[in-house]
Short mmCIF file of C-alpha atoms in Angstrom, two decimals:
data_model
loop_
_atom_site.label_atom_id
_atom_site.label_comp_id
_atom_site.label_asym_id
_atom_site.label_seq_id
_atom_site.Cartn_x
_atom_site.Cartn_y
_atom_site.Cartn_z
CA UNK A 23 57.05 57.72 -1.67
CA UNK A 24 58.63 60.40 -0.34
CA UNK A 25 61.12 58.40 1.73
CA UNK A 26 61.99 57.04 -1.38
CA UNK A 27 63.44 60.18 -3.13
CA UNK A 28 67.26 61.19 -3.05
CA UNK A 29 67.77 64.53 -1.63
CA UNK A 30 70.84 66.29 -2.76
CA UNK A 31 72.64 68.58 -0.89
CA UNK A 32 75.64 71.12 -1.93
CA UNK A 33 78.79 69.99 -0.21
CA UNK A 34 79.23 73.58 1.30
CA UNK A 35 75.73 73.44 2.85
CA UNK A 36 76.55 69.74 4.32
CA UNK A 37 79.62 71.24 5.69
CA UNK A 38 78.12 73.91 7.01
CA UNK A 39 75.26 72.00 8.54
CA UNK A 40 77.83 69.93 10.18
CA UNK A 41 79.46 72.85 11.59
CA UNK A 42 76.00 74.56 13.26
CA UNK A 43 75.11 70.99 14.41
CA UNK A 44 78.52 71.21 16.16
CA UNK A 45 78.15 74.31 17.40
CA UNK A 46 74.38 72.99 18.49
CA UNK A 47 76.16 70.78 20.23
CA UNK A 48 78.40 72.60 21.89
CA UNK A 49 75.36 75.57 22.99
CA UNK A 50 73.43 72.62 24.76
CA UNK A 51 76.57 71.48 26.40
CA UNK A 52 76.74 74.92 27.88
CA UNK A 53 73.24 75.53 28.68
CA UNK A 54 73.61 71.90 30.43
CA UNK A 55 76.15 73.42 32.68
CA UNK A 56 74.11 76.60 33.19
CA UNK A 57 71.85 74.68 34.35
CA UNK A 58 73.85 72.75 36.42
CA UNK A 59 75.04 75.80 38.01
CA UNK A 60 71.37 77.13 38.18
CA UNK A 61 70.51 73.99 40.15
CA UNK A 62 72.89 74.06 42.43
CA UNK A 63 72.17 77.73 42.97
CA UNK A 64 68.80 76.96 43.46
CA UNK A 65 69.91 74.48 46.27
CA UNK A 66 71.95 77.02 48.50
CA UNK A 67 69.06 78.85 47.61
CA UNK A 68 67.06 76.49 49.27
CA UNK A 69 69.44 75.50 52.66
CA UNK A 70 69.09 79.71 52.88
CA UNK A 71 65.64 79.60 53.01
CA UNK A 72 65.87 76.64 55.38
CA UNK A 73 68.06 78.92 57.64
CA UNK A 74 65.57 82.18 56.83
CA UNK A 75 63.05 80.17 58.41
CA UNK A 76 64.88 79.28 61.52
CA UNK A 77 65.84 82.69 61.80
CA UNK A 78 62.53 84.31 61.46
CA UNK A 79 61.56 81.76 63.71
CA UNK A 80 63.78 82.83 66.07
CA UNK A 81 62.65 86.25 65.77
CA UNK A 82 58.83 85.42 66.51
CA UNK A 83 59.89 83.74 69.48
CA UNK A 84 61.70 86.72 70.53
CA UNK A 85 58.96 88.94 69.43
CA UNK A 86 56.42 86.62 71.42
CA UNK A 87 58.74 86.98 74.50
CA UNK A 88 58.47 90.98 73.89
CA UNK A 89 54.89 90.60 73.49
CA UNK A 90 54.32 88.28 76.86
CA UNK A 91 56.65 90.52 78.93
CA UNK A 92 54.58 93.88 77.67
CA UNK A 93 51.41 92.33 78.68
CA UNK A 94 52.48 90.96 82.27
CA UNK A 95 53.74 94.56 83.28
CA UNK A 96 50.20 96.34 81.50
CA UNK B 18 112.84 120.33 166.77
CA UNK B 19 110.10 122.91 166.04
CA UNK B 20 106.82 123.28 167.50
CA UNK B 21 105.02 121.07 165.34
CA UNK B 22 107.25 117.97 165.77
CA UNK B 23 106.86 118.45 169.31
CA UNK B 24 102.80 118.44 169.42
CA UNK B 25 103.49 115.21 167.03
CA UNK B 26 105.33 113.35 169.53
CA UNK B 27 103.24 113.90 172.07
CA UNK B 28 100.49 112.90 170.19
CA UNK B 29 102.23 109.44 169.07
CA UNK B 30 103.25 109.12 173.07
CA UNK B 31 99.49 109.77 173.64
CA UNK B 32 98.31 107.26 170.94
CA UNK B 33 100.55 104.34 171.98
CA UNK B 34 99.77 104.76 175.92
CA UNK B 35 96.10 104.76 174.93
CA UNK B 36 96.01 101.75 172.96
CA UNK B 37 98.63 99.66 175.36
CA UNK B 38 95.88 100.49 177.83
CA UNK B 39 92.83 99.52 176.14
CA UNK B 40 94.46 95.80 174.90
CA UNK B 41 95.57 94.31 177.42
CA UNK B 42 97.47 90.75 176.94
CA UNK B 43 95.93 87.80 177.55
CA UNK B 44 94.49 85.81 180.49
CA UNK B 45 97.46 83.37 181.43
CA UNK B 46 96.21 79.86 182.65
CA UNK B 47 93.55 77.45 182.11
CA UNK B 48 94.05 77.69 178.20
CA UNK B 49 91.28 74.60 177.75
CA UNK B 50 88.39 77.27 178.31
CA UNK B 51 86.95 78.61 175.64
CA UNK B 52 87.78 82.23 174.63
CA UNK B 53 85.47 84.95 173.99
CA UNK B 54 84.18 85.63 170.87
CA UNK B 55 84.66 89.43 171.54
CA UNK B 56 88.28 88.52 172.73
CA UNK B 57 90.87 90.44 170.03
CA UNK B 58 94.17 88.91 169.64
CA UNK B 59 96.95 90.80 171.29
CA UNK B 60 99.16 93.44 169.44
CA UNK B 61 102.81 92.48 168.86
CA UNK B 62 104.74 93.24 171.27
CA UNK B 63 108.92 95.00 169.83
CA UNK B 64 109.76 97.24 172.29
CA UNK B 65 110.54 95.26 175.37
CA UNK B 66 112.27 97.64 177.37
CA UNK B 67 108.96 99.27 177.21
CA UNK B 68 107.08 99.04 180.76
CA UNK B 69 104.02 96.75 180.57
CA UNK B 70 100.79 98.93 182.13
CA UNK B 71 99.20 97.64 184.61
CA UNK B 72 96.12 95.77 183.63
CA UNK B 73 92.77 96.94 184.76
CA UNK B 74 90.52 95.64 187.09
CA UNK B 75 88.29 93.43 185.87
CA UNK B 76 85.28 91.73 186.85
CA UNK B 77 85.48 87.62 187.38
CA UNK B 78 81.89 86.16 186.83
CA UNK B 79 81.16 83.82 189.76
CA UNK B 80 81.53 79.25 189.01
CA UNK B 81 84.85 80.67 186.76
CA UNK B 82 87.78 80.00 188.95
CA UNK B 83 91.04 80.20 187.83
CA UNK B 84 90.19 81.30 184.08
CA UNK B 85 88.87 84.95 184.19
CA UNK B 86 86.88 86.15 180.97
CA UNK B 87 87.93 89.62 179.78
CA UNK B 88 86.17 91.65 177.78
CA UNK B 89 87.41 93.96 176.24
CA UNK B 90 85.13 96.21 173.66
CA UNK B 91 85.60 95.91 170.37
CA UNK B 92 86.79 99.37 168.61
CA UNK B 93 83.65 100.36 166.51
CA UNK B 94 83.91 99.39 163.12
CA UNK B 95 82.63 102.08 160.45
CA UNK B 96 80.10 101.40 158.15
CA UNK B 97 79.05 103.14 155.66
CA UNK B 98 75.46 104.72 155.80
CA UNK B 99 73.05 103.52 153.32
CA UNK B 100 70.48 105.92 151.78
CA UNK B 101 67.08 104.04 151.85
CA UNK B 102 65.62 106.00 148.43
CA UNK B 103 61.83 104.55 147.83
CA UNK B 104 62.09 103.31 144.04
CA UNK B 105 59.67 104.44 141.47
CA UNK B 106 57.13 102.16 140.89
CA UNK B 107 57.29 98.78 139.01
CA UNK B 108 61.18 98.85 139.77
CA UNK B 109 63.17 96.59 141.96
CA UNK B 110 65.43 98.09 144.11
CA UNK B 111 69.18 97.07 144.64
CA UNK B 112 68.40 94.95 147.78
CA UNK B 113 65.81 92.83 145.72
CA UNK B 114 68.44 92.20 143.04
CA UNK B 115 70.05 88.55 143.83
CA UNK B 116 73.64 88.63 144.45
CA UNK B 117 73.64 91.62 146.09
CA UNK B 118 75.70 91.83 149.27
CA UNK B 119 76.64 94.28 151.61
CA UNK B 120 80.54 95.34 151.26
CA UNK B 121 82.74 94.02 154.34
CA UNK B 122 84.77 97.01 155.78
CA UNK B 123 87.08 94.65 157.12
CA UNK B 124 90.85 95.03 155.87
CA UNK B 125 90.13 96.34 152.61
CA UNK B 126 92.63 96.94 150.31
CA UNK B 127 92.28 98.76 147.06
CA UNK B 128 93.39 96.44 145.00
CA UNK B 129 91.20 93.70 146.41
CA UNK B 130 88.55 96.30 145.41
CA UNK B 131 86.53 94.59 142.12
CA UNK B 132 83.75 95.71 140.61
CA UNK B 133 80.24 93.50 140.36
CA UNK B 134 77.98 93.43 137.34
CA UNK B 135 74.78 94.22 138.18
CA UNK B 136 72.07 93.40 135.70
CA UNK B 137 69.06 95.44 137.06
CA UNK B 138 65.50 94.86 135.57
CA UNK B 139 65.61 97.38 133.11
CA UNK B 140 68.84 95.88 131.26
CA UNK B 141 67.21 92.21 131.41
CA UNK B 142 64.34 93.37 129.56
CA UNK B 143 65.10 96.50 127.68
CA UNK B 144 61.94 98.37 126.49
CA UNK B 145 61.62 98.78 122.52
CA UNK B 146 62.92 102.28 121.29
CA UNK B 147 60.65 104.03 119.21
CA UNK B 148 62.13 104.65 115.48
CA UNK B 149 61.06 107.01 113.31
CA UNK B 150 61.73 106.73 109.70
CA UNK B 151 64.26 109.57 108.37
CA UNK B 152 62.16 110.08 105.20
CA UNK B 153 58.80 112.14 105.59
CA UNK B 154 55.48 110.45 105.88
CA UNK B 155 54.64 109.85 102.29
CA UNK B 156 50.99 110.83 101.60
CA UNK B 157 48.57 108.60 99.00
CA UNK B 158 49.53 110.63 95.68
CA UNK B 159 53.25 110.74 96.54
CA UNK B 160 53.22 106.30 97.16
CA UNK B 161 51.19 105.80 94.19
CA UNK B 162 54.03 107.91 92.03
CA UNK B 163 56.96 105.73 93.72
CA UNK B 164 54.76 102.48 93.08
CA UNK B 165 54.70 103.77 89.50
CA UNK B 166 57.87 104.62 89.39
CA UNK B 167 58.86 101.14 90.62
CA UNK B 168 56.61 99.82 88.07
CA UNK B 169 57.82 102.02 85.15
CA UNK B 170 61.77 101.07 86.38
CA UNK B 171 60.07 97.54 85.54
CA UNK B 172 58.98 98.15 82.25
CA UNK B 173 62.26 100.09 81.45
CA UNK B 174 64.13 96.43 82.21
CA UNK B 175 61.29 94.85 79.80
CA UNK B 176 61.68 97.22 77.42
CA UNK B 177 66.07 96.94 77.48
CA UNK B 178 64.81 93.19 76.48
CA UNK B 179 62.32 94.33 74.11
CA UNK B 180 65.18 96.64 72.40
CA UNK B 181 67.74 93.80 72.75
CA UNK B 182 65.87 91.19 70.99
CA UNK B 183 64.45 93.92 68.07
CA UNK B 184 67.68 94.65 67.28
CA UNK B 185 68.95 91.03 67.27
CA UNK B 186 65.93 90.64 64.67
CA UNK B 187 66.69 93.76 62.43
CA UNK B 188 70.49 92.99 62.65
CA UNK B 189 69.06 89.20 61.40
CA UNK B 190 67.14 90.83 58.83
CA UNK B 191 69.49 93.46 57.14
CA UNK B 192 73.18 92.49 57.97
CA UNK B 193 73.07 89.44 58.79
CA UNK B 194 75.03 86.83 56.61
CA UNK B 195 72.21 85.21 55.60
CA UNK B 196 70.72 88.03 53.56
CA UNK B 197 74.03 88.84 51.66
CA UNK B 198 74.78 85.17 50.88
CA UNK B 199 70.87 85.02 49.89
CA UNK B 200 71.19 87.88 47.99
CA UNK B 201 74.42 86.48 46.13
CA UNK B 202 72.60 83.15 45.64
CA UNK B 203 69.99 85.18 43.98
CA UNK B 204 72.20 87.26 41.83
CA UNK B 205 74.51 84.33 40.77
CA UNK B 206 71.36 82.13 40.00
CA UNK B 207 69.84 85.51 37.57
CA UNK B 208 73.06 85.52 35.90
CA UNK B 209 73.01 81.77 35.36
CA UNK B 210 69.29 81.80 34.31
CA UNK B 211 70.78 84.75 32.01
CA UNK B 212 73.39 82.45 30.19
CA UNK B 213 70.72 79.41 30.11
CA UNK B 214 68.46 81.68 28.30
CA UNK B 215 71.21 82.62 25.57
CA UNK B 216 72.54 79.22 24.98
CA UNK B 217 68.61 78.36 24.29
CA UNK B 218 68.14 81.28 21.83
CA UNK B 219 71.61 80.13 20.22
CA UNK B 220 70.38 76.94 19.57
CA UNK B 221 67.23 77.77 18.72
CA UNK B 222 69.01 80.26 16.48
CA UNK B 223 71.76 77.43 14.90
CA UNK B 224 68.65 74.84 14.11
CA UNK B 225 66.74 77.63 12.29
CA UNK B 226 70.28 78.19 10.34
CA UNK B 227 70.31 74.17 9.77
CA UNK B 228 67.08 74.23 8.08
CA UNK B 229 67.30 77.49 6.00
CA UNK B 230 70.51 75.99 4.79
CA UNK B 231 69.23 72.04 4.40
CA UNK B 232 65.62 72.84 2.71
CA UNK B 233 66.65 76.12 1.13
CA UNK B 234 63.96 78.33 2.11
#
């Protein structure tokens, strides 16, 4: 079986291993915070959209208003 | 004295004689009959060292014994005389108007004299006075420019709202703090998507290093 054999590693390779795993580790830990930071970008993203739509709501109401007042004084 | 004080004196002389003569006093006696209406009360007498004329001969109507009536004629009174003018037609004339009276030219005094309001016809009911407008009579082409004029004065006041809220919408649009802190958002988020994207490939690049050093490939 496979399972069964020994593998045998040089000591340098082991440590080095260990250190990319740490430094692995430490990569996802920032790409977890980018992410973070992407998310809540993504959420004032979102409460600026929010207030985009109000606004451009706004503005078609005020555009509708133009358009009413144009066609009463045709 | 001169020639003309002279004639005056003989004229005042003249005067008083004249009017001593034509008032006599009164009747004496029987003072329960009734006087005359025409009867003028005597003149004051100052001067009593004056002689009293002799008083004329006068008629005593028969049944009246003891109480003579005098007559004596009145002085004529002057009155004024009043021009009868035929008014136009459809007007009232100043006799017609109520509360008109006749002036009394008793003892008049001027300033007793007061003046009376008279409100004649014409003044109760004035007649309408014909205005005519100070601009020139407008013809058809002329009205339909001011009514077009009026209208476009209308759409100018639309159109200052029109303008008002477009610019409201572009300054929404363009400066507005919403599209800066949007386009922040968006520039912060690229740069975070940016550093996500390296960590990957630096893990992606650290496990390839793990297995080219583990299996030796």
């Amino acid at each position: 079986m496979a399972e069964d054999k020994t593998v045998f590693i040089k000591v340098d390779d082991y440590e080095k291993i260990i250190s990319k795993v740490k430094t692995l580790n430490q990569h996802l830990q920032k790409a977890r915070e980018q992410l973070a930071l992407i998310k809540d970008l993504k959420r004032d993203e979102d409460a600026e959209i929010l207030d985009w739509d109000k606004e451009l709501e706004t503005m078609s109401q005020k555009v509708e208003f133009i358009t009413e007042t144009m066609s009463k004084q045709a | 004295m001169g020639f003309l004080d002279t004639v005056k004196g003989v004229f005042s002389k003249s005067s008083q004689q004249r009017q001593q003569k034509t008032l006599p006093p009164p009747p004496m006696g029987n003072l329960g009959a009734p006087y005359s209406e025409e009867i003028v009360p005597p003149p004051k007498v100052t001067d009593f060292d004056e002689e009293i004329p002799e008083l004329p001969d006068l008629e005593i109507p028969e049944g009246v014994e003891g109480s003579p009536r005098v007559s004596v004629p009145t002085p004529p009174i002057p009155r004024p005389k009043s021009k009868v003018v035929p008014p136009p037609q459809g007007q009232e004339t100043l006799d017609e108007v109520p509360g008109e009276t006749e002036p009394e030219w008793g003892d008049v005094n001027i300033s007793d004299i007061s003046f009376q309001k008279i409100e004649t016809s014409k003044l109760k009911n004035p007649e309408p006075v014909e205005t005519k407008p100070h601009f020139p009579v407008i013809s058809e082409p002329v009205q339909l420019t001011y009514v077009s004029s009026g209208q476009e004065y209308i759409r100018e006041f639309a159109f200052m709202h029109i303008m008002k809220n477009l610019k409201e919408v572009q300054t929404s649009v363009s400066g507005s703090k919403h599209s800066g802190k949007l386009s922040r958002l968006d520039e912060q988020r690229q740069a975070a998507v940016g550093e996500f994207r390296k960590e990957l490939k630096t893990i992606f690049e650290t496990l390839e290093e793990i297995d080219k050093i583990a299996f030796k490939r």
